Amino acid sequence: MLPRSKTIYENCSVLDVSGNLLFRAGRKKLDWYLSRNLAHEIDETTIQLTFQNKGNGRSKEPFYLQDMRNICVVCNSSSSLTMHHVVPYQYRQNMPEAIKSHSSFDLLPVCIECHDRYERHASALKKHLAECFDAPFAGIGWIDRPDVGKAAKAAAALLSKNPRIPRTRLDDLGAIVQRVALDRANLFSDDTRQWIEACRRDVSEISANENLLHELCAMEVRVAGPDFRSHGEMVVDAVLRSQKNLPMCPACKEMVDGGIPAL
């Protein structure tokens, strides 16, 4: 985890045509409005729109209008800051749009030391969630492709051009590559797939194509299947279903209700 090289909160202001504060933004957002002649500059950190905006922006939400301090929310340190997701992204991305959309309050500055300490506690909690909701970290619904893995190793050996590999072994490696290339041509790029089709009458040429070999080496042995479900998806779904009075352990119920579980 690396600290942010730029200031997290630039605390710039965007005003409407009447001079009311609409929302806070970074300098990049101000430049976007100015470059399109949609605003004029009041000072280095403030612009005023030149058109009548349709909505009220964040003018009714005090949290988004305040000056945000560039300090760690835990220890007040101003150095080595990172941006911390209060709700881990793996869960947040699976939440209803109304919850996850435009909720920058979910991001807070935390220094590296505090962030590392948090992650250790969070790991224990995530482990508990995985067990409580029967939601393994790796997810469920993976498809293993051992033939692709075997062919990838064969391709790597062929690419190494190791002079100590016997000719008979090279032939065996080439046959492994050829078999997977022919059986799984759909996994390759368009150009490589066309090459495979053109070589069906002389398959010995297939294993001589270095682009094909490189593509094989980069293929995943394990891929998400059509029924794949991630750990985060399963946990969020279980929490949403818990609102229908489905059973939950005391620690998870405390978390869902807004508390901090004592694990």
mmCIF file of C-alpha atoms in Angstrom:
data_model
loop_
_atom_site.group_PDB
_atom_site.id
_atom_site.type_symbol
_atom_site.label_atom_id
_atom_site.label_comp_id
_atom_site.label_asym_id
_atom_site.label_seq_id
_atom_site.Cartn_x
_atom_site.Cartn_y
_atom_site.Cartn_z
ATOM 1 C CA MET A 1 0.000 0.000 0.000
ATOM 2 C CA LEU A 2 1.510 3.312 -1.088
ATOM 3 C CA PRO A 3 0.626 6.770 0.274
ATOM 4 C CA ARG A 4 -1.055 9.309 -1.965
ATOM 5 C CA SER A 5 1.410 11.542 -3.771
ATOM 6 C CA LYS A 6 -1.158 14.333 -4.226
ATOM 7 C CA THR A 7 -3.292 16.244 -1.755
ATOM 8 C CA ILE A 8 -6.460 14.282 -1.032
ATOM 9 C CA TYR A 9 -8.821 17.191 -0.386
ATOM 10 C CA GLU A 10 -8.253 20.367 -2.399
ATOM 11 C CA ASN A 11 -11.425 21.943 -0.931
ATOM 12 C CA CYS A 12 -12.311 23.969 -4.022
ATOM 13 C CA SER A 13 -15.787 25.512 -4.261
ATOM 14 C CA VAL A 14 -18.363 25.546 -7.051
ATOM 15 C CA LEU A 15 -21.031 28.278 -6.741
ATOM 16 C CA ASP A 16 -24.283 28.632 -8.621
ATOM 17 C CA VAL A 17 -25.226 31.792 -10.552
ATOM 18 C CA SER A 18 -26.594 33.328 -7.331
ATOM 19 C CA GLY A 19 -23.367 32.736 -5.442
ATOM 20 C CA ASN A 20 -24.619 29.808 -3.331
ATOM 21 C CA LEU A 21 -22.239 26.953 -2.642
ATOM 22 C CA LEU A 22 -23.277 23.899 -4.681
ATOM 23 C CA PHE A 23 -20.494 21.456 -3.868
ATOM 24 C CA ARG A 24 -16.812 21.013 -3.139
ATOM 25 C CA ALA A 25 -14.449 19.637 -5.753
ATOM 26 C CA GLY A 26 -10.841 19.258 -6.758
ATOM 27 C CA ARG A 27 -8.920 21.581 -9.044
ATOM 28 C CA LYS A 28 -9.400 19.184 -11.958
ATOM 29 C CA LYS A 29 -13.180 19.593 -11.772
ATOM 30 C CA LEU A 30 -12.837 23.400 -11.699
ATOM 31 C CA ASP A 31 -10.621 23.321 -14.772
ATOM 32 C CA TRP A 32 -13.210 21.160 -16.551
ATOM 33 C CA TYR A 33 -15.915 23.829 -16.105
ATOM 34 C CA LEU A 34 -13.561 26.695 -16.945
ATOM 35 C CA SER A 35 -12.205 25.045 -20.110
ATOM 36 C CA ARG A 36 -15.765 24.760 -21.450
ATOM 37 C CA ASN A 37 -16.731 28.316 -20.523
ATOM 38 C CA LEU A 38 -19.327 26.974 -18.103
ATOM 39 C CA ALA A 39 -17.968 29.022 -15.206
ATOM 40 C CA HIS A 40 -15.738 31.965 -14.381
ATOM 41 C CA GLU A 41 -13.018 32.009 -11.756
ATOM 42 C CA ILE A 42 -13.603 33.904 -8.513
ATOM 43 C CA ASP A 43 -10.217 32.979 -7.037
ATOM 44 C CA GLU A 44 -7.768 30.069 -7.201
ATOM 45 C CA THR A 45 -10.100 27.713 -5.372
ATOM 46 C CA THR A 46 -13.545 29.028 -6.336
ATOM 47 C CA ILE A 47 -15.569 29.180 -9.543
ATOM 48 C CA GLN A 48 -19.101 30.364 -10.284
ATOM 49 C CA LEU A 49 -21.274 28.685 -12.884
ATOM 50 C CA THR A 50 -22.419 30.788 -15.823
ATOM 51 C CA PHE A 51 -25.602 28.781 -16.359
ATOM 52 C CA GLN A 52 -28.637 27.970 -14.261
ATOM 53 C CA ASN A 53 -28.086 24.523 -12.818
ATOM 54 C CA LYS A 54 -31.018 22.122 -12.744
ATOM 55 C CA GLY A 55 -30.488 20.635 -9.294
ATOM 56 C CA ASN A 56 -29.183 21.803 -5.933
ATOM 57 C CA GLY A 57 -25.970 19.811 -6.068
ATOM 58 C CA ARG A 58 -24.870 19.093 -2.484
ATOM 59 C CA SER A 59 -26.218 22.367 -1.114
ATOM 60 C CA LYS A 60 -28.537 20.528 1.309
ATOM 61 C CA GLU A 61 -25.876 18.118 2.547
ATOM 62 C CA PRO A 62 -23.519 19.775 5.068
ATOM 63 C CA PHE A 63 -21.033 16.900 4.989
ATOM 64 C CA TYR A 64 -20.170 17.619 1.359
ATOM 65 C CA LEU A 65 -19.880 21.392 1.856
ATOM 66 C CA GLN A 66 -17.424 21.462 4.732
ATOM 67 C CA ASP A 67 -13.661 21.962 4.435
ATOM 68 C CA MET A 68 -12.144 18.483 4.639
ATOM 69 C CA ARG A 69 -8.899 18.150 6.560
ATOM 70 C CA ASN A 70 -5.977 16.286 5.027
ATOM 71 C CA ILE A 71 -5.210 14.290 8.148
ATOM 72 C CA CYS A 72 -5.667 10.703 9.266
ATOM 73 C CA VAL A 73 -9.136 10.316 10.788
ATOM 74 C CA VAL A 74 -7.659 7.985 13.415
ATOM 75 C CA CYS A 75 -4.440 9.607 14.670
ATOM 76 C CA ASN A 76 -4.512 13.097 13.025
ATOM 77 C CA SER A 77 -1.228 12.493 11.210
ATOM 78 C CA SER A 78 -0.830 14.548 8.025
ATOM 79 C CA SER A 79 1.861 12.352 6.449
ATOM 80 C CA SER A 80 1.750 9.108 4.452
ATOM 81 C CA LEU A 81 -1.986 9.314 3.870
ATOM 82 C CA THR A 82 -4.027 6.746 1.964
ATOM 83 C CA MET A 83 -7.700 6.687 1.029
ATOM 84 C CA HIS A 84 -9.626 4.133 3.041
ATOM 85 C CA HIS A 85 -12.944 2.561 2.057
ATOM 86 C CA VAL A 86 -15.071 2.467 5.207
ATOM 87 C CA VAL A 87 -17.118 -0.277 3.567
ATOM 88 C CA PRO A 88 -14.629 -2.551 1.753
ATOM 89 C CA TYR A 89 -15.033 -2.371 -2.003
ATOM 90 C CA GLN A 90 -15.606 -6.117 -2.330
ATOM 91 C CA TYR A 91 -18.873 -5.634 -0.410
ATOM 92 C CA ARG A 92 -19.779 -2.136 -1.528
ATOM 93 C CA GLN A 93 -19.781 -2.981 -5.246
ATOM 94 C CA ASN A 94 -22.549 -5.514 -4.626
ATOM 95 C CA MET A 95 -24.814 -3.162 -2.680
ATOM 96 C CA PRO A 96 -27.939 -1.509 -4.115
ATOM 97 C CA GLU A 97 -27.219 1.501 -6.336
ATOM 98 C CA ALA A 98 -28.974 3.852 -3.919
ATOM 99 C CA ILE A 99 -26.391 2.988 -1.265
ATOM 100 C CA LYS A 100 -23.190 2.916 -3.285
ATOM 101 C CA SER A 101 -23.819 5.758 -5.739
ATOM 102 C CA HIS A 102 -22.195 9.159 -5.082
ATOM 103 C CA SER A 103 -21.300 8.304 -1.496
ATOM 104 C CA SER A 104 -17.857 9.809 -1.092
ATOM 105 C CA PHE A 105 -18.381 9.833 2.670
ATOM 106 C CA ASP A 106 -17.383 6.180 2.389
ATOM 107 C CA LEU A 107 -13.810 7.318 1.599
ATOM 108 C CA LEU A 108 -11.678 8.743 4.383
ATOM 109 C CA PRO A 109 -7.966 9.614 4.732
ATOM 110 C CA VAL A 110 -6.018 7.188 6.906
ATOM 111 C CA CYS A 111 -2.247 7.055 7.370
ATOM 112 C CA ILE A 112 -0.388 3.903 6.363
ATOM 113 C CA GLU A 113 0.291 2.822 9.948
ATOM 114 C CA CYS A 114 -3.371 3.058 10.973
ATOM 115 C CA HIS A 115 -4.467 1.516 7.681
ATOM 116 C CA ASP A 116 -2.219 -1.510 8.230
ATOM 117 C CA ARG A 117 -3.506 -1.910 11.777
ATOM 118 C CA TYR A 118 -7.092 -1.730 10.517
ATOM 119 C CA GLU A 119 -6.461 -4.354 7.838
ATOM 120 C CA ARG A 120 -5.335 -6.859 10.457
ATOM 121 C CA HIS A 121 -8.619 -6.423 12.360
ATOM 122 C CA ALA A 122 -10.625 -6.383 9.124
ATOM 123 C CA SER A 123 -9.087 -9.685 8.048
ATOM 124 C CA ALA A 124 -10.381 -11.347 11.213
ATOM 125 C CA LEU A 125 -13.851 -9.911 10.624
ATOM 126 C CA LYS A 126 -13.895 -10.995 6.977
ATOM 127 C CA LYS A 127 -12.882 -14.495 8.044
ATOM 128 C CA HIS A 128 -15.817 -14.529 10.436
ATOM 129 C CA LEU A 129 -18.179 -13.323 7.708
ATOM 130 C CA ALA A 130 -16.926 -16.043 5.366
ATOM 131 C CA GLU A 131 -17.684 -18.704 7.975
ATOM 132 C CA CYS A 132 -20.951 -17.197 9.214
ATOM 133 C CA PHE A 133 -22.476 -16.746 5.761
ATOM 134 C CA ASP A 134 -20.803 -19.771 4.143
ATOM 135 C CA ALA A 135 -19.137 -17.393 1.694
ATOM 136 C CA PRO A 136 -15.549 -18.508 0.994
ATOM 137 C CA PHE A 137 -13.056 -15.766 0.150
ATOM 138 C CA ALA A 138 -12.372 -17.331 -3.242
ATOM 139 C CA GLY A 139 -16.054 -17.354 -4.098
ATOM 140 C CA ILE A 140 -17.927 -20.302 -5.595
ATOM 141 C CA GLY A 141 -18.532 -21.414 -9.168
ATOM 142 C CA TRP A 142 -14.949 -21.584 -10.431
ATOM 143 C CA ILE A 143 -14.080 -23.724 -13.440
ATOM 144 C CA ASP A 144 -10.687 -25.440 -13.450
ATOM 145 C CA ARG A 145 -8.920 -25.958 -16.787
ATOM 146 C CA PRO A 146 -6.082 -28.413 -16.074
ATOM 147 C CA ASP A 147 -5.454 -28.972 -19.784
ATOM 148 C CA VAL A 148 -4.806 -25.247 -20.244
ATOM 149 C CA GLY A 149 -2.425 -25.280 -17.286
ATOM 150 C CA LYS A 150 -0.525 -28.233 -18.706
ATOM 151 C CA ALA A 151 -0.338 -26.590 -22.122
ATOM 152 C CA ALA A 152 0.847 -23.304 -20.594
ATOM 153 C CA LYS A 153 3.765 -25.116 -18.936
ATOM 154 C CA ALA A 154 4.553 -26.836 -22.206
ATOM 155 C CA ALA A 155 4.472 -23.501 -24.037
ATOM 156 C CA ALA A 156 6.824 -21.959 -21.469
ATOM 157 C CA ALA A 157 9.266 -24.824 -21.940
ATOM 158 C CA LEU A 158 9.176 -24.398 -25.726
ATOM 159 C CA LEU A 159 9.732 -20.661 -25.439
ATOM 160 C CA SER A 160 12.761 -21.230 -23.210
ATOM 161 C CA LYS A 161 14.580 -22.858 -26.161
ATOM 162 C CA ASN A 162 16.579 -24.863 -23.650
ATOM 163 C CA PRO A 163 19.152 -26.894 -25.631
ATOM 164 C CA ARG A 164 19.153 -29.610 -22.949
ATOM 165 C CA ILE A 165 15.546 -30.619 -23.684
ATOM 166 C CA PRO A 166 15.629 -33.842 -25.755
ATOM 167 C CA ARG A 167 14.021 -33.844 -29.180
ATOM 168 C CA THR A 168 11.487 -36.445 -28.107
ATOM 169 C CA ARG A 169 10.448 -34.278 -25.177
ATOM 170 C CA LEU A 170 10.091 -31.244 -27.453
ATOM 171 C CA ASP A 171 7.795 -33.296 -29.671
ATOM 172 C CA ASP A 172 5.703 -34.274 -26.643
ATOM 173 C CA LEU A 173 5.472 -30.623 -25.525
ATOM 174 C CA GLY A 174 4.483 -29.570 -29.024
ATOM 175 C CA ALA A 175 1.740 -32.196 -29.094
ATOM 176 C CA ILE A 176 0.325 -30.909 -25.794
ATOM 177 C CA VAL A 177 0.212 -27.363 -27.170
ATOM 178 C CA GLN A 178 -1.323 -28.480 -30.446
ATOM 179 C CA ARG A 179 -4.079 -30.448 -28.731
ATOM 180 C CA VAL A 180 -5.204 -27.539 -26.551
ATOM 181 C CA ALA A 181 -4.890 -25.032 -29.394
ATOM 182 C CA LEU A 182 -7.172 -27.137 -31.563
ATOM 183 C CA ASP A 183 -9.643 -27.992 -28.792
ATOM 184 C CA ARG A 184 -9.788 -24.486 -27.332
ATOM 185 C CA ALA A 185 -9.173 -22.220 -30.315
ATOM 186 C CA ASN A 186 -11.874 -19.873 -29.010
ATOM 187 C CA LEU A 187 -9.591 -18.865 -26.136
ATOM 188 C CA PHE A 188 -7.036 -17.259 -28.431
ATOM 189 C CA SER A 189 -6.954 -13.853 -30.126
ATOM 190 C CA ASP A 190 -8.555 -13.483 -33.560
ATOM 191 C CA ASP A 191 -5.224 -13.527 -35.402
ATOM 192 C CA THR A 192 -3.990 -16.584 -33.518
ATOM 193 C CA ARG A 193 -7.302 -18.361 -33.980
ATOM 194 C CA GLN A 194 -7.076 -17.813 -37.741
ATOM 195 C CA TRP A 195 -3.546 -19.218 -37.650
ATOM 196 C CA ILE A 196 -4.797 -22.321 -35.822
ATOM 197 C CA GLU A 197 -7.538 -22.880 -38.400
ATOM 198 C CA ALA A 198 -5.038 -22.514 -41.225
ATOM 199 C CA CYS A 199 -2.782 -25.116 -39.612
ATOM 200 C CA ARG A 200 -5.363 -27.850 -39.148
ATOM 201 C CA ARG A 201 -3.889 -29.779 -42.098
ATOM 202 C CA ASP A 202 -0.374 -29.538 -40.655
ATOM 203 C CA VAL A 203 -0.725 -29.183 -36.896
ATOM 204 C CA SER A 204 3.062 -29.345 -36.369
ATOM 205 C CA GLU A 205 3.208 -25.646 -37.308
ATOM 206 C CA ILE A 206 0.981 -24.665 -34.392
ATOM 207 C CA SER A 207 3.617 -25.104 -31.685
ATOM 208 C CA ALA A 208 6.121 -23.047 -33.711
ATOM 209 C CA ASN A 209 4.018 -19.880 -33.411
ATOM 210 C CA GLU A 210 5.558 -17.834 -30.597
ATOM 211 C CA ASN A 211 2.562 -15.507 -30.337
ATOM 212 C CA LEU A 212 0.374 -18.544 -29.696
ATOM 213 C CA LEU A 213 2.823 -19.816 -27.080
ATOM 214 C CA HIS A 214 2.872 -16.453 -25.301
ATOM 215 C CA GLU A 215 -0.922 -16.336 -25.272
ATOM 216 C CA LEU A 216 -1.042 -19.815 -23.783
ATOM 217 C CA CYS A 217 1.392 -18.834 -21.027
ATOM 218 C CA ALA A 218 -0.876 -15.932 -20.075
ATOM 219 C CA MET A 219 -4.073 -17.997 -19.842
ATOM 220 C CA GLU A 220 -5.730 -18.562 -16.473
ATOM 221 C CA VAL A 221 -6.010 -22.145 -15.308
ATOM 222 C CA ARG A 222 -9.008 -21.272 -13.143
ATOM 223 C CA VAL A 223 -11.775 -19.006 -14.411
ATOM 224 C CA ALA A 224 -15.131 -17.823 -13.113
ATOM 225 C CA GLY A 225 -17.966 -19.941 -14.474
ATOM 226 C CA PRO A 226 -21.453 -18.745 -15.455
ATOM 227 C CA ASP A 227 -22.715 -19.416 -11.912
ATOM 228 C CA PHE A 228 -19.788 -17.740 -10.161
ATOM 229 C CA ARG A 229 -20.554 -15.785 -7.000
ATOM 230 C CA SER A 230 -17.942 -13.747 -5.152
ATOM 231 C CA HIS A 231 -17.478 -13.643 -1.395
ATOM 232 C CA GLY A 232 -18.702 -10.044 -1.299
ATOM 233 C CA GLU A 233 -21.817 -10.812 -3.327
ATOM 234 C CA MET A 234 -22.776 -13.687 -1.043
ATOM 235 C CA VAL A 235 -22.243 -11.672 2.136
ATOM 236 C CA VAL A 236 -24.238 -8.659 0.906
ATOM 237 C CA ASP A 237 -27.036 -10.921 -0.295
ATOM 238 C CA ALA A 238 -27.132 -12.629 3.105
ATOM 239 C CA VAL A 239 -27.265 -9.271 4.905
ATOM 240 C CA LEU A 240 -30.099 -8.062 2.676
ATOM 241 C CA ARG A 241 -31.988 -11.280 3.297
ATOM 242 C CA SER A 242 -31.415 -10.881 7.034
ATOM 243 C CA GLN A 243 -33.759 -7.896 6.886
ATOM 244 C CA LYS A 244 -36.476 -10.489 6.380
ATOM 245 C CA ASN A 245 -35.675 -11.897 9.823
ATOM 246 C CA LEU A 246 -33.429 -14.678 8.616
ATOM 247 C CA PRO A 247 -31.159 -15.966 11.421
ATOM 248 C CA MET A 248 -27.812 -14.250 12.047
ATOM 249 C CA CYS A 249 -25.142 -14.760 14.676
ATOM 250 C CA PRO A 250 -24.942 -12.042 17.411
ATOM 251 C CA ALA A 251 -21.692 -10.563 16.024
ATOM 252 C CA CYS A 252 -23.072 -10.206 12.498
ATOM 253 C CA LYS A 253 -26.380 -8.844 13.737
ATOM 254 C CA GLU A 254 -24.502 -6.223 15.739
ATOM 255 C CA MET A 255 -22.549 -5.207 12.638
ATOM 256 C CA VAL A 256 -25.643 -5.020 10.446
ATOM 257 C CA ASP A 257 -27.410 -2.938 13.063
ATOM 258 C CA GLY A 258 -24.550 -0.435 13.020
ATOM 259 C CA GLY A 259 -22.318 -1.607 15.822
ATOM 260 C CA ILE A 260 -18.805 -3.020 15.940
ATOM 261 C CA PRO A 261 -18.727 -6.755 16.512
ATOM 262 C CA ALA A 262 -16.564 -7.963 19.357
ATOM 263 C CA LEU A 263 -14.749 -10.824 17.683
#
